[in-house]
XYZ file of C-alpha atoms in Angstrom:
385
model
C 22.478 -15.945 14.578
C 23.756 -12.274 14.715
C 22.777 -9.128 12.882
C 25.641 -8.608 10.455
C 26.111 -6.541 7.004
C 26.000 -8.553 3.869
C 28.037 -7.721 0.865
C 31.068 -9.591 2.058
C 33.717 -9.672 -0.597
C 31.748 -6.895 -2.474
C 32.954 -3.831 -0.707
C 32.607 -1.478 -3.651
C 28.981 -2.525 -4.246
C 26.338 0.035 -3.319
C 24.618 -0.577 0.032
C 22.382 2.547 0.442
C 21.469 4.935 -2.460
C 19.099 7.570 -0.684
C 18.162 11.103 -1.566
C 21.363 11.400 -4.068
C 23.748 10.014 -1.522
C 25.514 6.601 -1.947
C 27.231 4.468 0.531
C 29.103 1.455 -0.566
C 29.447 -1.508 1.666
C 32.861 -0.730 2.843
C 31.821 2.806 3.631
C 28.724 1.728 5.513
C 30.859 -0.895 7.504
C 33.242 1.834 8.402
C 30.451 4.279 9.535
C 28.969 1.370 11.671
C 32.439 0.981 13.189
C 32.759 4.662 13.955
C 29.256 4.979 15.719
C 29.900 6.271 19.209
C 29.590 3.649 21.874
C 27.074 4.368 24.824
C 28.378 5.352 28.173
C 28.371 2.668 30.650
C 25.823 2.896 33.457
C 25.011 0.357 36.336
C 21.262 0.454 35.486
C 20.026 0.102 31.998
C 17.304 2.565 31.228
C 15.641 2.938 27.788
C 17.108 6.617 27.827
C 20.655 5.945 29.114
C 21.370 2.461 27.427
C 19.951 2.721 24.149
C 20.976 4.517 20.890
C 18.206 6.613 19.278
C 17.511 6.379 15.484
C 14.035 7.798 15.507
C 14.672 11.216 14.188
C 17.670 10.265 11.927
C 17.686 10.116 8.213
C 17.501 6.718 6.775
C 21.217 6.021 6.014
C 22.289 7.320 9.539
C 19.355 5.459 11.111
C 20.314 2.257 9.516
C 23.975 2.747 10.662
C 22.679 3.386 14.071
C 20.839 -0.013 14.144
C 23.756 -1.903 12.859
C 26.046 -0.226 15.169
C 23.825 -1.017 18.213
C 23.766 -4.813 17.020
C 27.562 -4.911 16.705
C 27.970 -3.180 20.321
C 25.428 -5.273 21.841
C 23.248 -2.292 22.766
C 19.449 -1.391 22.275
C 18.283 1.005 19.638
C 15.078 3.062 19.450
C 13.123 3.371 16.234
C 9.946 5.143 17.096
C 7.818 7.868 15.676
C 9.530 11.033 17.004
C 6.224 12.734 17.168
C 4.389 10.103 18.770
C 6.647 8.131 21.015
C 5.124 5.612 23.341
C 5.544 5.557 27.103
C 8.256 2.951 28.260
C 8.848 1.292 31.572
C 11.956 2.924 33.231
C 14.231 -0.118 32.435
C 14.592 -2.381 29.402
C 15.024 -6.098 29.259
C 18.770 -6.884 29.056
C 18.032 -9.051 25.851
C 16.131 -5.949 24.093
C 17.883 -4.909 20.801
C 14.936 -3.080 18.962
C 12.863 -0.617 20.952
C 9.748 -0.060 18.538
C 6.328 0.442 18.544
C 2.852 -0.801 17.007
C 1.423 1.271 14.149
C -1.216 2.782 16.212
C -3.908 2.327 13.368
C -6.480 1.696 16.088
C -5.113 3.826 18.698
C -1.988 5.199 20.326
C 1.255 3.217 19.547
C 2.209 0.560 22.274
C 5.943 0.107 23.168
C 7.503 -3.002 22.087
C 10.951 -4.453 22.538
C 12.525 -7.434 20.582
C 15.783 -9.409 20.329
C 18.217 -9.578 17.562
C 17.310 -13.369 16.971
C 13.414 -12.395 16.804
C 13.914 -10.924 13.532
C 17.221 -12.282 12.062
C 16.407 -15.978 12.678
C 13.428 -15.535 10.306
C 15.537 -13.756 7.440
C 16.777 -17.069 5.572
C 13.324 -18.157 5.200
C 11.833 -14.868 4.259
C 14.695 -14.856 1.617
C 13.552 -18.006 0.207
C 9.956 -17.071 0.035
C 10.330 -13.485 -1.251
C 13.026 -14.387 -3.774
C 15.050 -11.143 -2.943
C 18.667 -11.621 -4.019
C 21.907 -9.846 -3.040
C 21.784 -8.295 -6.506
C 18.377 -6.610 -5.877
C 17.854 -2.841 -5.130
C 15.080 -2.725 -2.535
C 12.782 0.304 -2.421
C 11.630 1.434 1.022
C 8.253 3.174 0.993
C 7.944 4.564 4.353
C 9.591 5.487 7.561
C 11.619 3.063 9.664
C 9.729 3.606 12.687
C 6.899 1.698 10.832
C 8.301 -1.974 11.559
C 7.549 -3.500 8.165
C 9.955 -0.698 6.489
C 12.553 -1.241 9.060
C 12.325 -5.104 8.573
C 12.561 -4.540 4.929
C 15.814 -2.313 5.073
C 17.516 -4.259 7.616
C 16.703 -7.563 5.801
C 18.185 -6.115 2.661
C 21.612 -4.968 4.230
C 21.860 -8.282 5.982
C 21.366 -10.130 2.673
C 23.900 -7.664 1.041
C 21.236 -6.029 -1.273
C 20.979 -2.062 -2.052
C 18.413 -0.056 -0.223
C 17.104 2.957 -2.145
C 14.272 5.608 -2.360
C 14.375 5.546 -6.315
C 11.611 3.661 -7.840
C 13.236 3.944 -11.199
C 16.278 1.898 -10.171
C 14.605 -0.497 -7.819
C 14.002 -4.256 -8.657
C 12.293 -5.070 -5.396
C 9.630 -3.235 -3.050
C 7.967 -3.666 0.282
C 4.690 -1.865 0.711
C 1.126 -1.812 1.938
C -1.309 -2.880 -0.969
C -2.638 0.771 -1.443
C 0.935 2.103 -1.869
C 2.152 -0.937 -4.107
C -0.489 -0.272 -6.811
C 0.943 3.397 -7.357
C 4.616 2.626 -6.793
C 4.823 -0.244 -9.158
C 3.951 2.035 -12.098
C 7.335 3.761 -11.626
C 9.365 0.690 -11.295
C 10.319 -0.444 -15.005
C 12.851 -3.028 -13.402
C 10.557 -4.485 -10.672
C 11.246 -8.133 -10.186
C 9.728 -8.590 -6.525
C 6.837 -7.002 -4.738
C 6.094 -7.851 -1.076
C 2.683 -6.902 0.021
C 2.167 -6.536 3.844
C 0.625 -4.490 6.443
C -2.826 -5.233 5.344
C -4.720 -7.808 3.276
C -3.821 -7.734 -0.502
C -6.767 -6.560 -2.373
C -7.866 -7.404 -6.012
C -6.877 -3.870 -7.209
C -3.222 -4.341 -6.292
C -3.205 -7.872 -7.747
C -4.807 -6.643 -10.807
C -2.210 -3.986 -11.151
C 0.574 -6.310 -11.083
C -1.005 -8.830 -13.240
C -1.508 -5.939 -15.915
C 2.125 -4.881 -15.438
C 3.151 -8.717 -16.064
C 1.284 -8.770 -19.241
C 2.833 -5.542 -20.645
C 6.445 -5.759 -19.308
C 8.131 -8.121 -16.999
C 7.012 -10.983 -14.733
C 6.957 -9.565 -11.143
C 7.065 -12.224 -8.188
C 4.253 -10.917 -5.845
C 4.565 -12.113 -2.104
C 2.185 -11.497 0.375
C 2.906 -11.766 4.251
C 0.905 -11.594 7.416
C 2.519 -10.485 10.606
C 2.395 -7.623 13.220
C 4.734 -5.646 14.859
C 4.361 -7.869 17.926
C 4.838 -11.207 16.090
C 6.930 -10.259 13.281
C 6.392 -12.880 10.150
C 3.632 -15.535 10.890
C 2.487 -16.640 7.291
C 3.376 -15.656 3.720
C 2.539 -16.982 0.141
C 3.633 -16.346 -3.437
C 0.475 -15.130 -5.153
C -0.322 -17.371 -8.135
C 1.414 -20.158 -6.560
C -0.464 -20.581 -3.415
C -3.982 -19.576 -2.753
C -3.736 -18.976 1.019
C -0.965 -17.809 3.310
C 1.156 -20.621 4.988
C 2.610 -20.603 8.252
C 6.204 -20.206 8.563
C 8.272 -23.473 9.687
C 8.718 -22.801 13.306
C 5.311 -20.858 13.823
C 2.172 -22.455 15.511
C -1.414 -21.119 15.513
C -4.618 -21.741 16.535
C -7.992 -20.008 16.829
C -10.204 -19.443 19.736
C -13.897 -18.027 18.899
C -12.709 -17.054 15.586
C -9.656 -14.968 16.807
C -6.084 -15.791 15.778
C -3.355 -16.833 18.612
C 0.183 -17.469 17.569
C 3.290 -18.951 19.237
C 6.469 -17.802 17.597
C 10.182 -17.695 18.104
C 9.875 -14.288 16.243
C 7.790 -12.681 18.499
C 8.771 -9.560 20.614
C 9.595 -9.610 24.255
C 6.263 -9.763 26.068
C 4.589 -11.526 23.239
C 6.027 -15.226 23.663
C 3.869 -17.987 24.245
C 0.222 -17.984 22.699
C -0.229 -14.411 21.803
C -3.140 -12.652 19.769
C -3.358 -9.306 18.223
C -7.129 -9.250 17.780
C -7.484 -10.683 14.297
C -10.163 -12.932 12.986
C -8.717 -15.814 11.089
C -9.466 -19.359 9.758
C -7.028 -22.214 9.970
C -6.567 -25.442 7.841
C -3.558 -27.153 8.934
C -0.684 -24.912 8.221
C -2.902 -22.669 5.739
C -4.205 -19.402 7.111
C -6.968 -17.148 5.946
C -6.908 -13.878 7.741
C -10.301 -11.839 7.784
C -8.977 -8.577 9.822
C -9.161 -6.960 12.932
C -11.866 -8.031 15.307
C -12.202 -4.428 16.457
C -13.081 -3.664 12.739
C -15.758 -6.216 12.756
C -19.362 -4.719 12.079
C -22.357 -6.220 13.587
C -25.358 -5.654 10.998
C -28.465 -7.160 12.584
C -26.557 -10.180 14.183
C -24.537 -10.665 10.950
C -20.622 -10.078 11.448
C -19.342 -7.947 8.566
C -15.403 -7.744 8.371
C -14.419 -4.085 7.436
C -11.553 -5.314 5.459
C -13.571 -7.760 3.299
C -15.843 -4.661 2.325
C -12.878 -2.545 1.708
C -11.408 -5.168 -0.681
C -14.578 -5.164 -2.667
C -14.993 -1.450 -2.854
C -11.337 -1.006 -3.789
C -11.641 -3.390 -6.673
C -14.629 -1.577 -8.295
C -13.785 0.667 -11.192
C -13.179 4.312 -10.212
C -12.135 3.642 -6.730
C -8.719 4.327 -5.595
C -9.000 3.637 -1.914
C -11.828 2.776 0.462
C -12.531 2.267 4.222
C -15.412 0.776 5.969
C -16.589 1.640 9.515
C -19.631 0.699 11.713
C -22.248 3.531 12.262
C -24.723 3.023 15.162
C -28.188 1.881 13.972
C -31.201 1.868 16.318
C -32.732 -1.461 14.944
C -29.784 -3.202 13.302
C -27.194 -2.368 15.994
C -24.742 -1.063 13.384
C -24.822 -0.467 9.554
C -21.740 -0.252 7.120
C -20.489 3.173 6.014
C -17.966 3.630 3.387
C -15.411 6.367 3.021
C -13.715 6.358 -0.285
C -11.377 8.030 -2.639
C -12.310 8.346 -6.251
C -9.837 8.174 -9.088
C -11.621 10.645 -11.224
C -12.835 8.317 -13.909
C -16.360 7.543 -12.479
C -18.840 9.142 -10.238
C -20.141 7.942 -7.039
C -23.456 6.956 -8.291
C -21.956 4.615 -10.768
C -19.698 3.156 -7.933
C -22.587 2.772 -5.645
C -24.506 0.777 -8.427
C -21.828 -1.525 -9.094
C -21.655 -2.105 -5.268
C -25.262 -2.876 -5.018
C -24.885 -5.437 -7.902
C -22.506 -7.536 -6.292
C -22.476 -7.050 -2.445
C -24.739 -8.875 0.283
C -27.103 -6.464 1.813
C -25.529 -6.664 5.252
C -22.168 -5.569 3.767
C -23.426 -3.010 1.464
C -22.784 0.632 2.769
C -25.714 2.568 3.687
C -23.769 5.797 3.998
C -20.959 7.008 1.544
C -18.636 9.515 1.990
C -16.082 10.824 -0.536
C -12.746 12.316 0.603
C -9.656 13.660 -1.216
C -7.484 11.417 0.937
C -8.004 8.732 3.635
C -6.228 9.274 6.935
C -3.417 6.882 7.234
C -0.879 5.695 9.555
C 2.944 6.380 8.751
C 3.112 2.858 7.138
C 0.056 3.273 4.925
C -2.474 1.540 6.887
C -5.900 3.188 7.328
C -6.155 5.139 10.650
C -9.613 3.823 11.775
C -9.553 5.745 15.083
C -9.172 9.057 13.003
C -12.147 7.751 10.832
C -14.328 7.024 13.661
């Protein structure tokens, strides 16, 4: 399958509505066709034989991506202020030159083929329920692969990409962003949560909106920059994530390993990104990053589990959990939280004590105005540490 623009037969339909600028599918197709070709070189280095969409505004960046696909070239979509070091030459099959999010360290370079994304689009379309008639809100920069995936999928499908929540009918976002952005989406029909586990706070926000306005199809998927889509579920219909049809998975010592046709180059075969998980047939329960596990007196506490509990407490807008060295227990849990102004820390701590196991209960609490996050909304654990 190749990467092509949707909207065939609907040339006058809007493809991109961004920062007051509008491009129809006919205009977008013409811009893709006009995009300059790369010079011909005998050796294909990532600088000489790849387009660079990294510092472009979203409309031009997406034009560049689709032009690269049409020309059979590679295209870079990296954080312009934190570019990863790359080998001198790219794989001849490489299309997208991207990077990991850097939530636990410096971003790592990745390269993927056209097929590693596009072949998953039909199944993702079925799961998400996103239609060609939808207007899809992009909530972060395209160098974060979940946002690039969302935008490219929308244009492949024939939908509209936008930055205007008031006009959007679908949205992709990390749960922390999803809770806030949905309040400004009166026409929301589909909400896709990714990048981190869906917490109760985000689910409750959507449930409240469903009760007061319209039904929103809430979809959660698990994946990574290296593996793309691995598993997904429709919240309310399935209690756990389910592996995509062509994806295999197994666990070793609690760590998840995946074999997928959607993996980046260099991540084929059995590959793991360090996540702890449980498998029951094709059903997947992800506990979070193994390097975010906190060993409290021999008991393993998963940071994401603590964060989900804390974020669901009244008065907490966002929370992060990290391990703090302890002379006797090895580590204890420390919480760094954002309060929403409705309750003070003492009340939040009392609520936590009432429901949390003693090993998981934070011993140290720090209130901040804003947690450090990566560009795609994930907690930047390295910055917290």
